[in-house]
Short mmCIF file of C-alpha atoms and ligand atoms in Angstrom, two decimals:
data_model
loop_
_atom_site.label_atom_id
_atom_site.label_comp_id
_atom_site.label_asym_id
_atom_site.label_seq_id
_atom_site.Cartn_x
_atom_site.Cartn_y
_atom_site.Cartn_z
CA UNK X 1 -37.87 74.06 5.44
CA UNK X 2 -37.17 70.17 4.16
CA UNK X 3 -39.72 67.90 2.90
CA UNK X 4 -39.17 65.92 6.24
CA UNK X 5 -39.61 68.91 8.54
CA UNK X 6 -43.09 69.57 6.57
CA UNK X 7 -44.24 66.32 6.96
CA UNK X 8 -43.41 65.38 10.47
CA UNK X 9 -45.13 69.14 11.59
CA UNK X 10 -48.66 68.34 9.14
CA UNK X 11 -48.81 64.89 10.57
CA UNK X 12 -48.09 66.19 14.31
CA UNK X 13 -52.06 67.81 13.32
CA UNK X 14 -53.20 64.42 12.09
CA UNK X 15 -54.26 64.09 15.34
CA UNK X 16 -56.29 66.88 15.72
CA UNK X 17 -57.62 65.53 12.23
CA UNK X 18 -58.28 61.97 13.35
CA UNK X 19 -59.77 64.08 16.79
CA UNK X 20 -62.93 66.05 14.26
CA UNK X 21 -63.17 62.89 12.23
CA UNK X 22 -64.00 60.14 14.80
CA UNK X 23 -65.55 62.68 17.68
CA UNK X 24 -68.00 63.68 14.83
CA UNK X 25 -68.56 60.26 13.55
CA UNK X 26 -69.46 59.24 17.02
CA UNK X 27 -72.10 61.83 18.04
CA UNK X 28 -73.25 62.48 14.62
CA UNK X 29 -74.10 59.01 13.55
CA UNK X 30 -76.97 58.64 17.05
CA UNK X 31 -77.73 62.33 16.74
CA UNK X 32 -78.73 61.47 13.16
CA UNK X 33 -81.04 58.19 14.18
CA UNK X 34 -82.27 60.91 16.70
CA UNK X 35 -83.08 63.84 14.15
CA UNK X 36 -84.59 61.01 11.67
CA UNK X 37 -87.23 60.26 14.15
CA UNK X 38 -88.40 63.50 14.51
CA UNK X 39 -88.63 63.85 10.81
CA UNK X 40 -90.69 60.97 11.00
CA UNK X 41 -92.59 62.20 13.48
CA UNK X 42 -96.48 62.21 13.37
CA UNK X 43 -96.78 65.80 15.04
CA UNK X 44 -96.93 68.24 11.89
CA UNK X 45 -95.21 70.74 13.69
CA UNK X 46 -92.61 68.69 14.89
CA UNK X 47 -91.53 67.11 11.82
CA UNK X 48 -92.13 70.18 9.75
CA UNK X 49 -89.49 72.39 12.01
CA UNK X 50 -87.29 69.04 11.65
CA UNK X 51 -87.33 68.97 8.15
CA UNK X 52 -86.12 73.14 8.10
CA UNK X 53 -83.91 72.60 10.63
CA UNK X 54 -81.95 69.95 8.45
CA UNK X 55 -82.80 72.00 4.95
CA UNK X 56 -80.95 74.58 6.37
CA UNK X 57 -78.25 72.73 7.31
CA UNK X 58 -77.60 71.23 4.13
CA UNK X 59 -78.37 74.00 2.49
CA UNK X 60 -75.78 76.20 3.50
CA UNK X 61 -71.98 75.58 3.50
CA UNK X 62 -70.30 73.63 6.66
CA UNK X 63 -67.74 76.59 6.67
CA UNK X 64 -70.06 79.09 7.23
CA UNK X 65 -71.47 77.12 10.54
CA UNK X 66 -67.91 76.41 11.60
CA UNK X 67 -67.66 79.80 11.96
CA UNK X 68 -70.98 80.45 13.64
CA UNK X 69 -70.48 77.97 16.01
CA UNK X 70 -66.81 78.94 16.72
CA UNK X 71 -67.26 83.17 16.62
CA UNK X 72 -71.59 83.03 17.32
CA UNK X 73 -71.16 83.35 20.79
CA UNK X 74 -69.12 86.00 21.09
CA UNK X 75 -70.78 88.14 18.73
CA UNK X 76 -74.14 87.67 20.59
CA UNK X 77 -73.52 87.25 24.10
CA UNK X 78 -70.25 88.55 24.45
CA UNK X 79 -68.82 85.04 25.57
CA UNK X 80 -65.33 84.96 24.70
CA UNK X 81 -63.47 82.10 22.76
CA UNK X 82 -62.73 79.27 23.86
CA UNK X 83 -58.96 78.34 23.96
CA UNK X 84 -59.28 75.02 22.81
CA UNK X 85 -61.19 75.14 19.15
CA UNK X 86 -62.08 71.31 19.08
CA UNK X 87 -65.27 71.85 20.78
CA UNK X 88 -66.96 74.48 18.43
CA UNK X 89 -65.46 72.80 15.47
CA UNK X 90 -66.57 69.37 16.39
CA UNK X 91 -70.13 70.70 17.52
CA UNK X 92 -70.42 72.49 14.27
CA UNK X 93 -69.70 69.34 11.97
CA UNK X 94 -71.70 66.48 14.47
CA UNK X 95 -74.70 68.57 13.16
CA UNK X 96 -74.06 69.24 9.97
CA UNK X 97 -72.86 65.39 9.09
CA UNK X 98 -75.80 64.50 11.58
CA UNK X 99 -78.25 66.55 9.17
CA UNK X 100 -76.80 64.09 6.21
CA UNK X 101 -77.33 60.72 8.28
CA UNK X 102 -80.88 61.66 9.39
CA UNK X 103 -81.99 61.87 5.55
CA UNK X 104 -80.27 58.83 4.95
CA UNK X 105 -81.42 56.63 7.94
CA UNK X 106 -84.81 58.42 6.56
CA UNK X 107 -84.66 56.84 3.74
CA UNK X 108 -83.30 53.26 4.61
CA UNK X 109 -86.23 53.53 7.30
CA UNK X 110 -88.94 54.36 4.96
CA UNK X 111 -87.91 51.31 2.15
CA UNK X 112 -88.60 48.86 4.41
CA UNK X 113 -91.19 46.79 3.13
CA UNK X 114 -94.59 47.36 5.41
CA UNK X 115 -94.28 43.29 6.29
CA UNK X 116 -92.16 43.33 8.50
CA UNK X 117 -94.15 45.86 10.96
CA UNK X 118 -96.45 43.50 10.28
CA UNK X 119 -94.93 40.17 10.64
CA UNK X 120 -92.95 41.20 13.99
CA UNK X 121 -96.29 42.94 15.27
CA UNK X 122 -98.03 39.85 14.48
CA UNK X 123 -95.44 37.70 16.68
CA UNK X 124 -95.96 40.11 19.65
CA UNK X 125 -92.94 42.26 19.40
CA UNK X 126 -93.60 45.67 21.04
CA UNK X 127 -92.23 49.38 18.84
CA UNK X 128 -88.86 48.35 20.44
CA UNK X 129 -88.24 45.48 19.55
CA UNK X 130 -89.57 45.26 16.31
CA UNK X 131 -87.03 48.83 15.25
CA UNK X 132 -84.12 46.85 17.31
CA UNK X 133 -84.59 43.70 16.09
CA UNK X 134 -85.70 43.71 13.12
CA UNK X 135 -85.91 47.05 11.58
CA UNK X 136 -82.59 48.39 12.19
CA UNK X 137 -80.07 45.69 11.16
CA UNK X 138 -81.73 45.14 7.90
CA UNK X 139 -81.74 49.42 7.79
CA UNK X 140 -78.30 49.45 8.26
CA UNK X 141 -77.29 46.73 5.61
CA UNK X 142 -79.57 48.49 2.70
CA UNK X 143 -77.74 52.55 4.22
CA UNK X 144 -74.24 51.38 4.50
CA UNK X 145 -73.18 52.89 0.79
CA UNK X 146 -74.73 55.86 1.38
CA UNK X 147 -72.82 56.62 5.00
CA UNK X 148 -69.42 54.75 3.52
CA UNK X 149 -70.06 57.91 1.27
CA UNK X 150 -70.08 61.02 3.66
CA UNK X 151 -67.71 58.98 5.84
CA UNK X 152 -65.31 59.75 2.84
CA UNK X 153 -66.15 63.03 2.33
CA UNK X 154 -66.00 63.94 5.98
CA UNK X 155 -62.45 62.89 5.59
CA UNK X 156 -61.85 65.11 3.38
CA UNK X 157 -64.28 67.79 4.84
CA UNK X 158 -62.16 68.08 8.24
CA UNK X 159 -59.67 70.63 6.48
CA UNK X 160 -62.17 73.03 6.72
CA UNK X 161 -61.45 73.43 10.25
CA UNK X 162 -58.68 75.63 8.83
CA UNK X 163 -61.64 78.67 8.48
CA UNK X 164 -61.47 78.54 12.22
CA UNK X 165 -58.28 78.37 12.67
CA UNK X 166 -57.88 74.55 14.25
CA UNK X 167 -54.73 73.11 14.08
CA UNK X 168 -55.74 70.12 12.47
CA UNK X 169 -53.34 68.93 9.79
CA UNK X 170 -54.44 71.45 6.52
CA UNK X 171 -54.42 74.11 9.11
CA UNK X 172 -50.20 73.32 10.02
CA UNK X 173 -49.69 72.78 5.83
CA UNK X 174 -51.70 75.79 4.53
CA UNK X 175 -49.50 78.15 7.20
CA UNK X 176 -46.26 76.41 6.47
CA UNK X 177 -47.54 77.21 2.81
CA UNK X 178 -47.98 80.36 3.52
CA UNK X 179 -44.26 80.94 5.31
CA UNK X 180 -41.96 79.42 3.37
CA UNK X 181 -44.02 80.27 -0.33
CA UNK X 182 -44.45 76.72 -1.04
CA UNK X 183 -46.67 74.81 -2.81
CA UNK X 184 -45.45 71.18 -1.56
CA UNK X 185 -47.40 71.01 1.98
CA UNK X 186 -50.52 70.84 -0.47
CA UNK X 187 -49.60 67.82 -1.87
CA UNK X 188 -48.58 66.32 1.92
CA UNK X 189 -52.07 66.88 2.35
CA UNK X 190 -53.36 65.66 -0.53
CA UNK X 191 -51.64 62.49 -0.11
CA UNK X 192 -52.36 62.38 3.68
CA UNK X 193 -55.98 62.36 2.57
CA UNK X 194 -56.03 59.97 0.24
CA UNK X 195 -54.00 57.48 2.54
CA UNK X 196 -56.67 58.38 5.30
CA UNK X 197 -59.61 57.44 2.54
CA UNK X 198 -57.57 54.26 1.26
CA UNK X 199 -58.43 53.19 5.05
CA UNK X 200 -61.57 54.11 5.25
CA UNK X 201 -62.43 52.66 2.20
CA UNK X 202 -60.95 49.21 3.54
CA UNK X 203 -62.75 49.50 6.89
CA UNK X 204 -65.88 50.37 5.15
CA UNK X 205 -65.76 47.61 2.98
CA UNK X 206 -65.26 45.06 5.34
CA UNK X 207 -68.30 46.41 7.36
CA UNK X 208 -70.20 45.94 4.37
CA UNK X 209 -68.64 42.36 3.45
CA UNK X 210 -69.84 41.29 6.95
CA UNK X 211 -73.55 42.18 6.17
CA UNK X 212 -73.17 40.23 2.75
CA UNK X 213 -74.60 37.26 4.33
CA UNK X 214 -78.14 37.67 3.64
CA UNK X 215 -79.86 39.89 0.68
CA UNK H 1 -115.60 26.32 22.67
CA UNK H 2 -115.58 28.98 21.14
CA UNK H 3 -111.61 30.37 20.32
CA UNK H 4 -112.99 33.40 17.80
CA UNK H 5 -116.18 35.65 17.72
CA UNK H 6 -116.19 38.10 15.13
CA UNK H 7 -119.69 40.46 15.51
CA UNK H 8 -121.15 42.87 13.31
CA UNK H 9 -117.52 44.12 11.65
CA UNK H 10 -117.78 47.11 9.70
CA UNK H 11 -114.92 47.90 7.92
CA UNK H 12 -115.18 51.41 4.96
CA UNK H 13 -111.98 52.67 3.09
CA UNK H 14 -113.38 56.03 2.47
CA UNK H 15 -116.08 55.52 0.64
CA UNK H 16 -115.65 51.90 0.03
CA UNK H 17 -117.59 49.44 1.75
CA UNK H 18 -114.95 46.93 2.24
CA UNK H 19 -117.03 44.48 4.99
CA UNK H 20 -120.70 44.72 6.02
CA UNK H 21 -121.69 43.46 8.96
CA UNK H 22 -119.36 40.44 9.15
CA UNK H 23 -120.19 38.05 11.87
CA UNK H 24 -118.52 34.56 12.41
CA UNK H 25 -117.21 32.55 14.99
CA UNK H 26 -115.04 29.90 15.16
CA UNK H 27 -114.39 26.57 17.23
CA UNK H 28 -111.59 25.01 18.77
CA UNK H 29 -109.89 22.46 16.36
CA UNK H 30 -112.25 23.84 13.79
CA UNK H 31 -110.67 24.82 9.94
CA UNK H 32 -112.86 27.41 8.30
CA UNK H 33 -111.86 28.39 4.63
CA UNK H 34 -112.92 31.76 3.34
CA UNK H 35 -113.23 31.74 -0.83
CA UNK H 36 -114.48 34.50 -2.41
CA UNK H 37 -113.01 36.45 -5.76
CA UNK H 38 -110.59 38.88 -6.03
CA UNK H 39 -111.91 42.71 -3.48
CA UNK H 40 -114.09 40.85 -1.46
CA UNK H 41 -113.06 41.53 1.37
CA UNK H 42 -111.23 38.25 2.36
CA UNK H 43 -107.82 39.67 3.32
CA UNK H 44 -109.77 43.27 5.19
CA UNK H 45 -111.37 40.42 7.07
CA UNK H 46 -108.52 38.15 8.26
CA UNK H 47 -106.48 41.85 8.67
CA UNK H 48 -109.30 43.22 11.08
CA UNK H 49 -108.91 40.05 12.81
CA UNK H 50 -106.03 40.16 13.62
CA UNK H 51 -105.16 43.54 14.72
CA UNK H 52 -103.39 44.44 11.50
CA UNK H 53 -106.25 46.71 10.34
CA UNK H 54 -108.66 49.09 12.34
CA UNK H 55 -112.41 48.37 11.71
CA UNK H 56 -114.98 51.03 12.08
CA UNK H 57 -117.61 49.03 14.06
CA UNK H 58 -117.66 45.37 15.52
CA UNK H 59 -116.58 42.63 18.35
CA UNK H 60 -114.49 40.90 18.50
CA UNK H 61 -113.67 38.47 21.24
CA UNK H 62 -110.82 35.94 21.65
CA UNK H 63 -111.09 33.04 24.11
CA UNK H 64 -112.34 34.82 26.74
CA UNK H 65 -110.42 37.96 26.39
CA UNK H 66 -112.25 41.03 24.67
CA UNK H 67 -110.42 42.48 21.89
CA UNK H 68 -113.05 44.79 20.42
CA UNK H 69 -116.10 46.26 21.62
CA UNK H 70 -118.61 48.60 20.61
CA UNK H 71 -119.62 52.21 22.44
CA UNK H 72 -122.70 53.52 22.46
CA UNK H 73 -122.81 54.97 19.09
CA UNK H 74 -121.60 51.50 17.86
CA UNK H 75 -118.27 52.46 16.97
CA UNK H 76 -115.55 49.98 17.57
CA UNK H 77 -113.34 50.75 20.68
CA UNK H 78 -109.86 48.67 21.43
CA UNK H 79 -109.33 47.31 24.46
CA UNK H 80 -105.76 48.74 26.29
CA UNK H 81 -102.12 47.50 25.31
CA UNK H 82 -102.27 45.31 27.92
CA UNK H 83 -105.26 43.07 26.68
CA UNK H 84 -104.10 43.44 22.92
CA UNK H 85 -100.98 42.07 23.94
CA UNK H 86 -102.15 38.93 25.72
CA UNK H 87 -104.51 38.93 22.61
CA UNK H 88 -101.77 39.10 20.56
CA UNK H 89 -100.58 35.58 22.05
CA UNK H 90 -103.45 33.69 20.86
CA UNK H 91 -103.76 34.04 17.24
CA UNK H 92 -100.97 33.96 14.71
CA UNK H 93 -100.99 34.70 10.64
CA UNK H 94 -99.36 33.28 8.27
CA UNK H 95 -98.96 35.92 5.15
CA UNK H 96 -98.71 35.77 1.49
CA UNK H 97 -94.94 36.36 0.73
CA UNK H 98 -94.05 34.91 4.14
CA UNK H 99 -92.62 38.20 5.50
CA UNK H 100 -89.78 36.04 7.17
CA UNK H 101 -86.97 38.00 8.43
CA UNK H 102 -84.17 38.29 6.26
CA UNK H 103 -81.59 39.02 7.93
CA UNK H 104 -81.92 36.17 10.42
CA UNK H 105 -81.23 32.39 9.49
CA UNK H 106 -84.21 29.90 9.54
CA UNK H 107 -83.25 28.89 12.92
CA UNK H 108 -82.76 32.52 14.61
CA UNK H 109 -86.47 33.28 12.49
CA UNK H 110 -87.85 30.14 14.95
CA UNK H 111 -85.77 31.05 18.07
CA UNK H 112 -85.73 35.16 18.11
CA UNK H 113 -89.40 35.91 18.25
CA UNK H 114 -89.89 33.01 21.61
CA UNK H 115 -87.34 34.27 23.05
CA UNK H 116 -88.17 38.21 22.73
CA UNK H 117 -91.98 37.96 23.20
CA UNK H 118 -92.32 34.52 25.14
CA UNK H 119 -89.16 34.70 27.34
CA UNK H 120 -88.51 31.00 26.35
CA UNK H 121 -84.71 30.39 27.25
CA UNK H 122 -82.61 30.10 24.15
CA UNK H 123 -82.86 26.25 24.76
CA UNK H 124 -86.15 25.61 24.80
CA UNK H 125 -86.62 27.77 21.91
CA UNK H 126 -84.35 25.82 20.00
CA UNK H 127 -85.72 22.60 20.72
CA UNK H 128 -89.12 23.64 20.14
CA UNK H 129 -87.32 25.18 16.78
CA UNK H 130 -86.06 22.07 15.96
CA UNK H 131 -89.22 20.32 16.66
CA UNK H 132 -91.21 22.30 14.20
CA UNK H 133 -88.65 22.31 11.38
CA UNK H 134 -88.49 18.75 11.57
CA UNK H 135 -91.97 18.47 11.19
CA UNK H 136 -92.07 20.76 8.00
CA UNK H 137 -89.32 18.61 6.52
CA UNK H 138 -87.08 21.10 7.22
CA UNK H 139 -84.13 20.15 9.22
CA UNK H 140 -81.44 20.70 7.73
CA UNK H 141 -82.33 24.22 6.35
CA UNK H 142 -81.74 25.66 9.86
CA UNK H 143 -78.66 27.24 8.98
CA UNK H 144 -79.61 28.65 5.60
CA UNK H 145 -81.14 32.15 5.53
CA UNK H 146 -84.39 32.70 3.61
CA UNK H 147 -83.38 34.19 0.60
CA UNK H 148 -80.89 30.65 -0.28
CA UNK H 149 -84.57 28.92 0.12
CA UNK H 150 -87.87 28.28 -2.43
CA UNK H 151 -90.94 30.13 -2.05
CA UNK H 152 -92.59 27.02 -0.63
CA UNK H 153 -89.86 26.18 1.82
CA UNK H 154 -89.81 29.92 2.79
CA UNK H 155 -93.75 29.24 3.39
CA UNK H 156 -92.96 26.55 5.81
CA UNK H 157 -90.58 28.23 7.69
CA UNK H 158 -92.94 31.26 8.38
CA UNK H 159 -95.67 28.43 9.00
CA UNK H 160 -93.11 26.99 11.60
CA UNK H 161 -92.47 30.37 13.19
CA UNK H 162 -95.84 30.87 13.35
CA UNK H 163 -96.55 27.56 15.60
CA UNK H 164 -93.34 28.50 18.15
CA UNK H 165 -95.81 30.82 19.50
CA UNK H 166 -97.93 27.92 20.44
CA UNK H 167 -100.94 30.19 19.02
CA UNK H 168 -104.73 28.69 19.33
CA UNK H 169 -105.72 29.76 16.36
CA UNK H 170 -104.03 30.12 13.07
CA UNK H 171 -104.96 32.52 10.23
CA UNK H 172 -103.54 31.91 6.63
CA UNK H 173 -103.88 34.65 3.68
CA UNK H 174 -104.34 33.04 0.78
CA UNK H 175 -100.70 31.00 1.45
CA UNK H 176 -99.97 29.59 -1.92
CA UNK H 177 -100.84 32.43 -3.97
CA UNK H 178 -96.95 33.67 -4.24
CA UNK H 179 -95.93 30.25 -5.26
CA UNK H 180 -95.18 28.44 -8.36
CA UNK H 181 -97.59 26.10 -8.71
CA UNK H 182 -95.13 23.00 -8.21
CA UNK H 183 -94.09 24.33 -4.81
CA UNK H 184 -98.04 24.59 -3.69
CA UNK H 185 -98.46 20.96 -2.56
CA UNK H 186 -95.24 21.49 -0.39
CA UNK H 187 -97.03 23.52 1.49
CA UNK H 188 -100.69 22.56 1.41
CA UNK H 189 -99.17 19.01 2.68
CA UNK H 190 -98.37 20.85 6.29
CA UNK H 191 -101.48 22.65 7.01
CA UNK H 192 -103.62 19.37 5.78
CA UNK H 193 -101.26 17.63 8.38
CA UNK H 194 -101.96 20.42 10.85
CA UNK H 195 -105.92 20.39 10.39
CA UNK H 196 -105.66 16.33 10.97
CA UNK H 197 -103.83 17.74 14.39
CA UNK H 198 -107.09 19.50 14.88
CA UNK H 199 -105.24 23.05 14.69
CA UNK H 200 -107.90 25.61 14.72
CA UNK H 201 -107.63 27.89 11.66
CA UNK H 202 -108.98 30.37 9.37
CA UNK H 203 -107.47 29.93 5.44
CA UNK H 204 -108.10 32.38 2.99
CA UNK H 205 -107.71 30.55 -0.29
CA UNK H 206 -108.30 30.25 -3.80
CA UNK H 207 -107.00 26.50 -4.04
CA UNK H 208 -110.52 25.37 -4.22
CA UNK H 209 -109.61 21.36 -4.28
CA UNK H 210 -107.49 21.86 -0.89
CA UNK H 211 -110.35 23.78 0.74
CA UNK H 212 -112.71 21.03 0.04
CA UNK H 213 -110.98 18.56 1.48
CA UNK H 214 -109.21 20.19 4.46
CA UNK H 215 -112.22 22.23 5.88
CA UNK H 216 -114.87 21.74 8.03
CA UNK H 217 -116.77 25.01 7.11
CA UNK H 218 -116.61 26.79 3.44
CA UNK H 219 -117.57 30.23 3.72
CA UNK H 220 -118.39 32.27 0.43
CA UNK H 221 -117.70 35.76 0.84
CA UNK H 222 -118.47 38.50 -2.41
CA UNK H 223 -118.73 42.40 -1.66
CA UNK H 224 -118.01 42.74 1.69
CA UNK H 225 -120.47 39.98 3.00
CA UNK H 226 -121.01 36.22 3.72
CA UNK H 227 -123.17 35.26 0.85
CA UNK H 228 -122.89 31.44 1.94
CA UNK H 229 -121.31 29.24 4.32
CA UNK H 230 -121.58 25.61 5.02
CA UNK H 231 -120.01 22.47 5.24
CA UNK H 232 -117.59 21.94 2.71
CA UNK H 233 -119.72 19.44 0.26
CA UNK H 234 -122.93 21.60 0.58
CA UNK H 235 -121.14 24.78 -0.77
CA UNK H 236 -119.01 23.14 -2.79
CA UNK H 237 -121.15 20.28 -4.12
CA UNK H 238 -124.64 21.91 -3.70
CA UNK H 239 -124.39 25.84 -3.31
CA UNK H 240 -127.54 27.55 -2.95
CA UNK H 241 -126.64 31.50 -3.68
CA UNK H 242 -126.75 31.92 -7.61
CA UNK H 243 -123.20 34.22 -6.50
CA UNK H 244 -121.58 30.92 -5.51
CA UNK H 245 -122.58 28.98 -8.51
CA UNK H 246 -121.23 31.85 -11.07
CA UNK H 247 -117.81 31.90 -8.46
CA UNK H 248 -117.57 28.43 -8.53
CA UNK H 249 -118.25 27.64 -11.99
CA UNK H 250 -115.40 29.95 -13.26
CA UNK H 251 -112.64 28.05 -10.88
CA UNK H 252 -113.97 24.87 -12.74
CA UNK H 253 -112.93 25.92 -16.04
N1 ATP D 301 -105.52 49.80 3.03
C1 ATP D 301 -106.35 49.96 1.68
N2 ATP D 301 -106.93 51.29 1.57
C2 ATP D 301 -107.48 51.20 0.57
N3 ATP D 301 -108.51 50.20 0.50
C3 ATP D 301 -108.13 49.06 0.51
C4 ATP D 301 -107.14 49.03 1.24
N4 ATP D 301 -107.14 47.74 1.31
C5 ATP D 301 -108.22 47.38 0.52
N5 ATP D 301 -108.74 47.85 0.38
C6 ATP D 301 -109.96 47.48 -0.57
O1 ATP D 301 -111.19 46.62 0.08
C7 ATP D 301 -111.57 45.60 -0.79
C8 ATP D 301 -111.07 44.51 -0.72
O2 ATP D 301 -109.85 43.92 -0.62
P1 ATP D 301 -109.05 42.78 0.33
O3 ATP D 301 -107.76 42.45 0.00
O4 ATP D 301 -110.03 42.25 1.58
O5 ATP D 301 -109.95 41.97 -1.01
P2 ATP D 301 -109.73 40.17 -0.94
O6 ATP D 301 -110.63 39.46 -0.92
O7 ATP D 301 -108.45 40.00 0.12
O8 ATP D 301 -108.82 40.08 -2.33
P3 ATP D 301 -107.69 39.40 -3.34
O9 ATP D 301 -108.86 37.74 -3.67
O10 ATP D 301 -107.32 39.47 -4.60
O11 ATP D 301 -106.91 39.06 -2.14
C9 ATP D 301 -111.16 46.38 -2.10
O12 ATP D 301 -111.67 47.30 -3.01
C10 ATP D 301 -109.53 46.90 -2.09
O13 ATP D 301 -109.61 48.06 -2.79
MG1 MG D 302 -106.58 39.25 -0.92
#
């Protein structure tokens, strides 16, 4: 197989890689906020329960979670595994990343000086108005470097979908490597991830810069 | 007419009895200064009056809106949310460390609360903001962000932001304590100007000369009680209580 054929075949898988990447962000960023609020709940039961869930999600391999979500329904309930593995893959990724984002959000929210809440309260902002108009924009700026880190990690983590044979770029590369007994596909995969992350870095840099107008 | 009536406030932190049966009322147009040593409960009193801190017992009335009253057991009961929202519209508070919104420009700091809370139109809110910034001598800073301003300028923006909400009474908690000495003057000047315009104000301050010059009434607090109060000339010129004398002596030297 020529190098060009390899690259073309793997590039076809990039669409699926991007699907995992963007869908994961789409669901995990807001879900993380929900989890962060449950974690900060005044109810001890809710906050402790959430803490345990977060600990499990962060304390076990994503690979294991992928397998659990993809094959778990079959082993537990005999539900047949759907052809389209994108759904379980995205569910596993989104939940896992939401746990990480939740902790980032929480630390960001907790780092806000109490004076910002008090100023808003005195002016008459409601709790919801305070959160969206005063707290969230400032938290976004504070946590953006940590978010960037997670997004960069996510690019590389998409390769883990190969454990459930989802046809993304790395899975295809691995299949080619096996059938051709060649190391080249791995080099190609590395190059793809590197370029992908260069773009992510550029975009996140722009986002961070757009928040630089104040200290 | 009484703008504020505080009756028999009690507040403890654990076993630390910070406010002991404090009563205080403020008339429309009156300027009241509160002085006293560190830890005497001045900030706590202001925080209870502005609903930032819950009092254990006592009553709090603004104009004819009752924010807090006692139940039969003498425990403070707060009014419902809607009533408290109304009450919050009556007063403003200027903090020691400004607490401006750093992500908003000076203009937006003044405009956003008016639009969000009072539902004013953008034009009306901006008109008000421009007037107030002009009054504070900050017209050319409208598009700046708080981090680009000196402490004195930030505090004047904070005062403008509070005034933009048209409060009937304005509280200050040591408005110049976080400032370099050379910047306190510009802030005290605008407060003095407000006093001349008969703005009702309660000012916690360590600036004795300022308190003497600007207030109609001075309150000396120590150990969670009002030790002495009266016209500035009485309290500063001829203090009655031993603790007041001692406190003022420390300040003169
Ligand atoms: N949140 C709190 N928790 C526990 N104790 C508190 C709290 N806030 C204030 N106190 C205590 O209440 C007492 C009065 O404090 P307060 O801040 O009202 O004094 P102050 O007169 O404003 O002093 P200063 O001039 O230093 O600002 C102090 O003993 C303080 O330690
Ligand atoms: Mg204080």
